[in-house]
Tab-separated table of C-alpha atoms and ligand atoms in Angstrom:
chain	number	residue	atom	x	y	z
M	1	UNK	CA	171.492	180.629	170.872
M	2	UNK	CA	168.488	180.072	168.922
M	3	UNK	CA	165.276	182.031	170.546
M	4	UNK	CA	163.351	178.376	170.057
M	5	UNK	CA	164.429	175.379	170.640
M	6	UNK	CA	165.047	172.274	167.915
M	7	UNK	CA	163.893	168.810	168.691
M	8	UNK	CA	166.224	166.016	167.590
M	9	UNK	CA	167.072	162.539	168.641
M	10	UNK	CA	169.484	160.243	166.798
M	11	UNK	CA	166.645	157.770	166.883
M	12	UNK	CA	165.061	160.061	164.310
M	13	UNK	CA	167.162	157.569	161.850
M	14	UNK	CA	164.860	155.719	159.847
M	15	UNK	CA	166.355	152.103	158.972
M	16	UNK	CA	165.683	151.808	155.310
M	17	UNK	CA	168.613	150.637	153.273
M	18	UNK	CA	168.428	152.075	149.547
M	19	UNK	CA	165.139	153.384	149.660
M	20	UNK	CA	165.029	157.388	148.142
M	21	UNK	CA	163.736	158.007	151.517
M	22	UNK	CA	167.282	159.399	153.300
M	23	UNK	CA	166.797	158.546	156.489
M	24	UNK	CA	169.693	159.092	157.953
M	25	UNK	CA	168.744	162.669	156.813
M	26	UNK	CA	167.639	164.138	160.415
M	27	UNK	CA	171.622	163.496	161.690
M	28	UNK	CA	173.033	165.225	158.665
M	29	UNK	CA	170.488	168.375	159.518
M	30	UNK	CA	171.157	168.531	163.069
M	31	UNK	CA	175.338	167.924	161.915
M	32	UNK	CA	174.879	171.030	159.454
M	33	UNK	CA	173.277	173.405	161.899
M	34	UNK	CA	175.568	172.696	164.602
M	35	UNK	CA	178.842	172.896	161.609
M	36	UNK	CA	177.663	176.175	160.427
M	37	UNK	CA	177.220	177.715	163.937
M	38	UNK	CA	173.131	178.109	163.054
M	39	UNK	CA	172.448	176.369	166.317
M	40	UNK	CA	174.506	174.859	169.342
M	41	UNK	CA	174.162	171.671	171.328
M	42	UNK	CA	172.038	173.429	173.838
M	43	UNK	CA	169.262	174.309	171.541
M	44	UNK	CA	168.259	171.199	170.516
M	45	UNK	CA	165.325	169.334	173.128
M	46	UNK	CA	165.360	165.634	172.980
M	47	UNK	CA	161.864	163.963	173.116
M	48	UNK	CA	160.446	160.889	174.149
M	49	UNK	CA	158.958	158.296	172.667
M	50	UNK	CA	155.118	158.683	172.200
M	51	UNK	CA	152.318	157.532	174.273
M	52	UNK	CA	150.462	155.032	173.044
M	53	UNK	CA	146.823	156.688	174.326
M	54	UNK	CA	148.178	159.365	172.261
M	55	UNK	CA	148.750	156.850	168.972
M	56	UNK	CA	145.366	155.375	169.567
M	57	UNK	CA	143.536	158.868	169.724
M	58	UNK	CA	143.787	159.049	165.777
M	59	UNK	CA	144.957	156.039	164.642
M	60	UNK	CA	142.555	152.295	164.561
M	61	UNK	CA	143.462	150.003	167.504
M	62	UNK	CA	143.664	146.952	164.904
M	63	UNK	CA	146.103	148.771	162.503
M	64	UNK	CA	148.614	150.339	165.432
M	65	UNK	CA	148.573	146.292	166.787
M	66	UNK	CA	149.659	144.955	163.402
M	67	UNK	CA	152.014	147.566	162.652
M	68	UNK	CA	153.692	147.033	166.540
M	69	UNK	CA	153.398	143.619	166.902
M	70	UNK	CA	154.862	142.970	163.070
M	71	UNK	CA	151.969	141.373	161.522
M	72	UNK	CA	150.783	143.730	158.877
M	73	UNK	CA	149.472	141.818	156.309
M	74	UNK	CA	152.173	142.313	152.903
M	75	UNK	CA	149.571	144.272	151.174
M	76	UNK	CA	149.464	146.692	154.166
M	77	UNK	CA	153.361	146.664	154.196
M	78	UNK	CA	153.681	147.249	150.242
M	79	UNK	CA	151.260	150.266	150.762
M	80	UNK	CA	153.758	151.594	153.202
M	81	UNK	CA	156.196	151.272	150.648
M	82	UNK	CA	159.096	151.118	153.329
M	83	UNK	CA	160.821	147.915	154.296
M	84	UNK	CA	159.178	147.015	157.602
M	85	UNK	CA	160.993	146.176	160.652
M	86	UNK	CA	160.301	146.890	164.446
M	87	UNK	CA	163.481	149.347	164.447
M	88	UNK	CA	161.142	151.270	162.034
M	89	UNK	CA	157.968	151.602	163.953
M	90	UNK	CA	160.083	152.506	167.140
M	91	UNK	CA	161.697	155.165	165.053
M	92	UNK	CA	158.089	156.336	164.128
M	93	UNK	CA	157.016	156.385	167.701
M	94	UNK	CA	159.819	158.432	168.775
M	95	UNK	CA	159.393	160.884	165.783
M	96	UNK	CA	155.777	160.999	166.988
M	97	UNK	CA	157.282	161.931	170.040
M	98	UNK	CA	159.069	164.933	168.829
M	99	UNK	CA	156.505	166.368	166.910
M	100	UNK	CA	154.239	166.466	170.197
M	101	UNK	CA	157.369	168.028	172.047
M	102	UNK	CA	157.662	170.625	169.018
M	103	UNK	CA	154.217	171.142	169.184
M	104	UNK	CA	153.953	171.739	173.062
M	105	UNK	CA	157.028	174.040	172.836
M	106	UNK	CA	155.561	175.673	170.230
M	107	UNK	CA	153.207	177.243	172.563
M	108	UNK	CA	155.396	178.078	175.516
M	109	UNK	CA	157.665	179.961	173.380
M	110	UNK	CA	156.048	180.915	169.955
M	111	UNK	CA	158.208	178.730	167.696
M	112	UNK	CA	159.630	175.316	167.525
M	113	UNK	CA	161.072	173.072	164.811
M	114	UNK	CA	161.329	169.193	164.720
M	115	UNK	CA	164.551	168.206	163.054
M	116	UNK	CA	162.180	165.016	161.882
M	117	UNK	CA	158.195	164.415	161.801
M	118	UNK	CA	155.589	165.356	158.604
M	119	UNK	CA	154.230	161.618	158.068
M	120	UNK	CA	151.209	163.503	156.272
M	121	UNK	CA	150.179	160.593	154.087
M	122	UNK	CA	149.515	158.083	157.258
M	123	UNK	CA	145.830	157.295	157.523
M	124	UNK	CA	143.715	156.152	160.678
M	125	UNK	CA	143.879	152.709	159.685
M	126	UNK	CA	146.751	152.384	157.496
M	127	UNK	CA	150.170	153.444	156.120
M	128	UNK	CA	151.199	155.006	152.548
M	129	UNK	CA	153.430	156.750	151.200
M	130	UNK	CA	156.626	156.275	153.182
M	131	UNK	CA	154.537	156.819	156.323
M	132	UNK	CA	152.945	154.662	158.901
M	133	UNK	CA	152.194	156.999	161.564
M	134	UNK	CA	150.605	160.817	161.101
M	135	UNK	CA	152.644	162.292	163.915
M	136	UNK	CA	151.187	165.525	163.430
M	137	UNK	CA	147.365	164.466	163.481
M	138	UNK	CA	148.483	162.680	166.687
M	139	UNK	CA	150.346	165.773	168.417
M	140	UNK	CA	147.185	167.983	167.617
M	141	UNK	CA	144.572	165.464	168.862
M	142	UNK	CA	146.480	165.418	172.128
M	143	UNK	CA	146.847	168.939	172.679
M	144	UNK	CA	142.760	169.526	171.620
M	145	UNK	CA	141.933	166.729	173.857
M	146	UNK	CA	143.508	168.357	176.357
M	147	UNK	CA	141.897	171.721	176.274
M	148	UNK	CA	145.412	173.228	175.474
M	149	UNK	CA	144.027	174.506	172.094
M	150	UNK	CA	141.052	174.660	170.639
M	151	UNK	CA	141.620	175.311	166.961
M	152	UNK	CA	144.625	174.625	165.199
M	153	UNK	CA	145.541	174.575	161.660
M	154	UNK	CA	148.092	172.270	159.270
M	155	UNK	CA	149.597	174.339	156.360
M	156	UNK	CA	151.195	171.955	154.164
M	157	UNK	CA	153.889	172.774	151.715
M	158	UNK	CA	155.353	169.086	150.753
M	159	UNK	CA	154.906	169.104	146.519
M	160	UNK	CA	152.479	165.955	147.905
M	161	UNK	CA	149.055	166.268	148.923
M	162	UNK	CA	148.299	166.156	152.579
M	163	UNK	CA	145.830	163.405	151.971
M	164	UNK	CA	146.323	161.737	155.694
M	165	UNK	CA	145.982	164.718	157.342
M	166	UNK	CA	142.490	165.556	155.349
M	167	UNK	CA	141.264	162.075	155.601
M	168	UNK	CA	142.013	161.552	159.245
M	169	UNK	CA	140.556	165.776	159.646
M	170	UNK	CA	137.820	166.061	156.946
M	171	UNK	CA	136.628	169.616	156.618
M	172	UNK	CA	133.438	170.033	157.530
M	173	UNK	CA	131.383	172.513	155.601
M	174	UNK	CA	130.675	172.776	151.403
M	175	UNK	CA	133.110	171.398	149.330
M	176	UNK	CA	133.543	174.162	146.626
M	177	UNK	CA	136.171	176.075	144.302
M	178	UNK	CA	137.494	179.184	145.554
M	179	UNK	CA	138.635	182.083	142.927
M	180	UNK	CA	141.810	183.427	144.745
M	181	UNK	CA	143.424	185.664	142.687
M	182	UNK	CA	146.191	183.459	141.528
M	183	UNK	CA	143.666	180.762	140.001
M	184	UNK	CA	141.720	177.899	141.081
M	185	UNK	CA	141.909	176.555	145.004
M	186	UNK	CA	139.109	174.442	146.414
M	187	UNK	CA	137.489	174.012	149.529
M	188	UNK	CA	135.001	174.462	152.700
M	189	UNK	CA	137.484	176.633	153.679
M	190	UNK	CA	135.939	175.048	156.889
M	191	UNK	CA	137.806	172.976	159.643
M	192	UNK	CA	137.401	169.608	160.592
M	193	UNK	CA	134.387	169.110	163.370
M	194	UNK	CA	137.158	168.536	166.232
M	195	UNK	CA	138.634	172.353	164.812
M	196	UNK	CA	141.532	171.597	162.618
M	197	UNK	CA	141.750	174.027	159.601
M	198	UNK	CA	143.547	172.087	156.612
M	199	UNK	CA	145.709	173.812	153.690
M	200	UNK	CA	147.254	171.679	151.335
M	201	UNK	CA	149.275	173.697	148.369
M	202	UNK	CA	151.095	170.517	146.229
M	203	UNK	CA	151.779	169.881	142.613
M	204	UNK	CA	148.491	168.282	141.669
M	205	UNK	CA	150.195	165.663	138.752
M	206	UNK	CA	151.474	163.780	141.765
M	207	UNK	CA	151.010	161.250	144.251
M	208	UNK	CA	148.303	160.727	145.920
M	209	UNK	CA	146.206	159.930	142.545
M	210	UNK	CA	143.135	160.389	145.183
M	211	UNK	CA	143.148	163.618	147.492
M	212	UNK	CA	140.886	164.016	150.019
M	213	UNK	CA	139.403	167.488	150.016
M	214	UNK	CA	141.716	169.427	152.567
M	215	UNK	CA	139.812	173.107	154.166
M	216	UNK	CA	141.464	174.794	150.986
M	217	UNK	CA	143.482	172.691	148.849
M	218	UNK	CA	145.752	175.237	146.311
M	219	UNK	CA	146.950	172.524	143.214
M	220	UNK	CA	149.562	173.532	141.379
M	221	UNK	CA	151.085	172.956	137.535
M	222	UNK	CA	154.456	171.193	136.786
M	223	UNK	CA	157.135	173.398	136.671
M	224	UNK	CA	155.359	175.804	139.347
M	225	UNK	CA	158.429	178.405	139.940
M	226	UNK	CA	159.879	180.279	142.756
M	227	UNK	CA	157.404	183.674	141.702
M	228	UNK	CA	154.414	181.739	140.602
M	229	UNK	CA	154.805	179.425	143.943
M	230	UNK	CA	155.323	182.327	146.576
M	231	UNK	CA	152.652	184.757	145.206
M	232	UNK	CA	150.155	181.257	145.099
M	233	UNK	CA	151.476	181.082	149.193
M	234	UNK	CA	150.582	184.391	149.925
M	235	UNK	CA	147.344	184.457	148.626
M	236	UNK	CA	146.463	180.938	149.968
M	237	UNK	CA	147.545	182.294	153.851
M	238	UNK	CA	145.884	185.180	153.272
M	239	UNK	CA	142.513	183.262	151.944
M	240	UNK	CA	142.860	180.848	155.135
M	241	UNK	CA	143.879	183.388	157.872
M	242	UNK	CA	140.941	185.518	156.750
M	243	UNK	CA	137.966	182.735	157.583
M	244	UNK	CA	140.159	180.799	160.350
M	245	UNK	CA	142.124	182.152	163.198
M	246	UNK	CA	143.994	179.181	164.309
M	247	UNK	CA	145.491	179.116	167.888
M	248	UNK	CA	148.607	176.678	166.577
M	249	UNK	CA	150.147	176.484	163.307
M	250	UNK	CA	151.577	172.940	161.957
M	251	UNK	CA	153.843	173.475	159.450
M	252	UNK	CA	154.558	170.762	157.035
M	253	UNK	CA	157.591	171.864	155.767
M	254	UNK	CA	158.990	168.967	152.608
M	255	UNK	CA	162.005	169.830	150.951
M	256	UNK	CA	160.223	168.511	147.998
M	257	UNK	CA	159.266	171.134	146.141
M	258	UNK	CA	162.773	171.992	144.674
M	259	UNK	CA	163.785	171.817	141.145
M	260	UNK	CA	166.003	168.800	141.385
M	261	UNK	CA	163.928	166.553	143.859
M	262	UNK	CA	163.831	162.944	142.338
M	263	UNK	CA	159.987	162.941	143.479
M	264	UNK	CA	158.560	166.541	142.565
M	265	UNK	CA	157.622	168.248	139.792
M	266	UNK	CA	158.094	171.705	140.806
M	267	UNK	CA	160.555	174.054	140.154
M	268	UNK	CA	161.564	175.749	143.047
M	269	UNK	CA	164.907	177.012	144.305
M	270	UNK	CA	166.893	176.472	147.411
M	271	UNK	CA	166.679	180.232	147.674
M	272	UNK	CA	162.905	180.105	146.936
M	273	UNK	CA	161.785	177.577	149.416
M	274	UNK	CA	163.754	179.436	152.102
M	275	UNK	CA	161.474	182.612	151.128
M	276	UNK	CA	158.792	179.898	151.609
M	277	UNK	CA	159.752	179.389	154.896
M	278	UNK	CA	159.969	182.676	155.785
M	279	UNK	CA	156.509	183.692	154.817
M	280	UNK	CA	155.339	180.793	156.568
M	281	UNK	CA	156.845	181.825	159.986
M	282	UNK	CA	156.186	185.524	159.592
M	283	UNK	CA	152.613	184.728	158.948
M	284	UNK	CA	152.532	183.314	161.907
M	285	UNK	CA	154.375	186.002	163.533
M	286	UNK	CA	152.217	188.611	162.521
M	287	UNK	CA	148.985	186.713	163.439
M	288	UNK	CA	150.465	186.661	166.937
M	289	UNK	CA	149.901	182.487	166.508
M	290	UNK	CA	152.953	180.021	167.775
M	291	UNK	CA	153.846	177.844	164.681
M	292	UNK	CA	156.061	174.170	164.933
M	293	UNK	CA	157.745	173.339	161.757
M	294	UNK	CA	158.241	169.369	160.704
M	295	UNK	CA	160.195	167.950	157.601
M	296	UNK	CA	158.519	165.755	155.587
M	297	UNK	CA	159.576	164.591	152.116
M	298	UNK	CA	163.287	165.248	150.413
M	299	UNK	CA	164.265	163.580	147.635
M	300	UNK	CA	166.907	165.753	145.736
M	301	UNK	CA	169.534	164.337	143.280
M	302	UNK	CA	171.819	164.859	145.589
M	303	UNK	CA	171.593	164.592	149.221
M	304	UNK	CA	173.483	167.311	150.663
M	305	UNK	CA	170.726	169.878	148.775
M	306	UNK	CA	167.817	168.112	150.865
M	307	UNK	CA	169.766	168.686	154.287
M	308	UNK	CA	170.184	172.361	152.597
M	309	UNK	CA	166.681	172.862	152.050
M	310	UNK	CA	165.312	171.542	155.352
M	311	UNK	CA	168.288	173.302	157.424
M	312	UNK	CA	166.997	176.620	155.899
M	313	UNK	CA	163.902	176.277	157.511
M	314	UNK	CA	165.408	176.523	161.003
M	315	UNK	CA	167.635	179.130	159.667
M	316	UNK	CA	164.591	181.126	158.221
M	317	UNK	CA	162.805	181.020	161.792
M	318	UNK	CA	165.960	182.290	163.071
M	319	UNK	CA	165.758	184.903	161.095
M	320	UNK	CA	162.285	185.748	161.171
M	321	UNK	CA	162.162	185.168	165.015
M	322	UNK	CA	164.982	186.567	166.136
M	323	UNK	CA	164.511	190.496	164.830
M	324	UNK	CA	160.873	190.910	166.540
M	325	UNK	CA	161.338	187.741	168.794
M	326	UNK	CA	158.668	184.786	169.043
M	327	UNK	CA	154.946	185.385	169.977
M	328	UNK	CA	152.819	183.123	172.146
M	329	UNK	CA	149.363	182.945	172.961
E	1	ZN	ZN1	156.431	164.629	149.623
């Protein structure tokens, strides 16, 4: 048994044909991590749908009416770039959902991973980018307006800029380069007013052709590999931990990165994201700060790599978490 739990519902299934979106990718992760004995049926938490207070905290009344009610106007829907249908938004709800439940286990036990969630490019009062709802803006907003955290911050890893999550959290602060050792980041290096830290380390020749300043945005060349990537990671979390000491870590986990993703221009390994991972959660660990991991974006050649990649990430908090066991606050 897995010392944190998974969150997974077959809803998870996003209903979109053809698209290079596989989104009947969440089944065939939950499938592999029961198959290869990573997890069993009792680890895995099934969430409910979200509130809608909770949608409306971050996202514009108008928009969330369109989008639920079906009458986004086509421009809206060709921004999405999905093929709309009401299946669709109720599958975004319910990922919404999870993400809040991953979040909120998060910090009862230390760790938590969503077998679904990362809609980073969703904006308050529209869609883009294969996402229509920013589940993890709206899982943070919740648990700040409740009091349960005060300061929380998004590290981002999809080879995409977080450009949702910096719009809909703008850093306040001095926009400015930063010389990390491994080259050029930029930044406030400030979080947004409401205490949301933003890091954002993607393959700058890529969608979004506009990106938002994050808190510390790390751009990186095509072809970034394995060493260049990880060293660029440790630097960044080092950089960020140093002026921000975040009381939950979202971790925007896309599969994206690797070598043979259809979408990315990276050239990372299966072996080299897991690392990834892993330096993710034991940064976490050794901050003593509980950390929930979402998916995001997969796109590789073949299928079976992306459900590789993304159930690696559980497998890396297994094995990160289960030698000096989760933390919580
Ligand atoms: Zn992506």
């Amino acid at each position: 048994m897995l010392p944190f739990s998974l969150i997974y519902h077959d809803g998870f299934y996003l209903p979109l044909g053809g698209h290079v979106f596989p989104g009947e990718k969440y089944r065939l992760i939950q499938q592999r991590l029961l198959e290869t004995r990573v997890a069993a049926e009792s680890d895995f938490v099934r969430p409910q749908t979200i509130a809608m207070d909770d949608v409306l905290r971050v996202h514009e009344r108008g928009y969330v009416e369109r989008l639920v009610n079906g009458t986004l106007s086509e421009a809206e829907i060709l921004q999405t770039e999905l093929p709309y249908s009401k299946a669709l938004v109720e599958a975004s709800l319910l990922g919404c959902g999870g993400t809040l439940e991953a979040a909120r286990l998060a910090l009862r036990n230390g760790a938590a991973c969503s077998i679904g969630g990362g809609f980073h490019h969703a904006h308050r009062g529209h869609g883009e980018g294969f996402c229509i709802l920013h589940d993890v803006a709206i899982a943070l907003a919740r648990l700040l307006h409740d009091g349960e955290i005060q300061r929380a911050m998004v590290i981002d890893l999809d080879v995409h800029d977080g450009n949702g999550t910096a719009a809909i959290f703008p850093p306040a602060g001095k926009h400015r380069r930063e010389s990390l050792r491994y080259g050029v980041a930029s930044g406030s290096m400030m979080p947004s007013a409401d205490g949301v830290f933003t890091l954002s380390m993607h393959q700058q020749n890529n969608y979004p052709m506009y990106k938002p300043p994050s808190s510390l945005d790390v751009p990186l060349a095509d072809g970034t590999d394995d060493a260049e990537y990880l060293e660029a990671l440790e630097n960044a979390m080092q950089g960020a931990f140093a002026r921000f000491r975040p009381q939950l870590i979202a971790y925007v986990a896309g599969a994206d990165p690797y070598v043979e993703d259809k979408l990315g221009g990276l050239a990372l390994t299966i072996e080299g994201l897991k690392e990834r991972d892993r330096m993710v959660f034991r940064a976490a660990q050794s901050a003593g700060v509980p950390v929930f991991s979402v998916y995001a974006g997969g796109y590789a050649i073949r299928v079976e790599d992306t459900v590789t990649i993304h159930a690696n990430t559980v497998l890396a908090a297994a094995e990160v978490f289960s030698f000096h066991g989760a933390t919580s606050c």
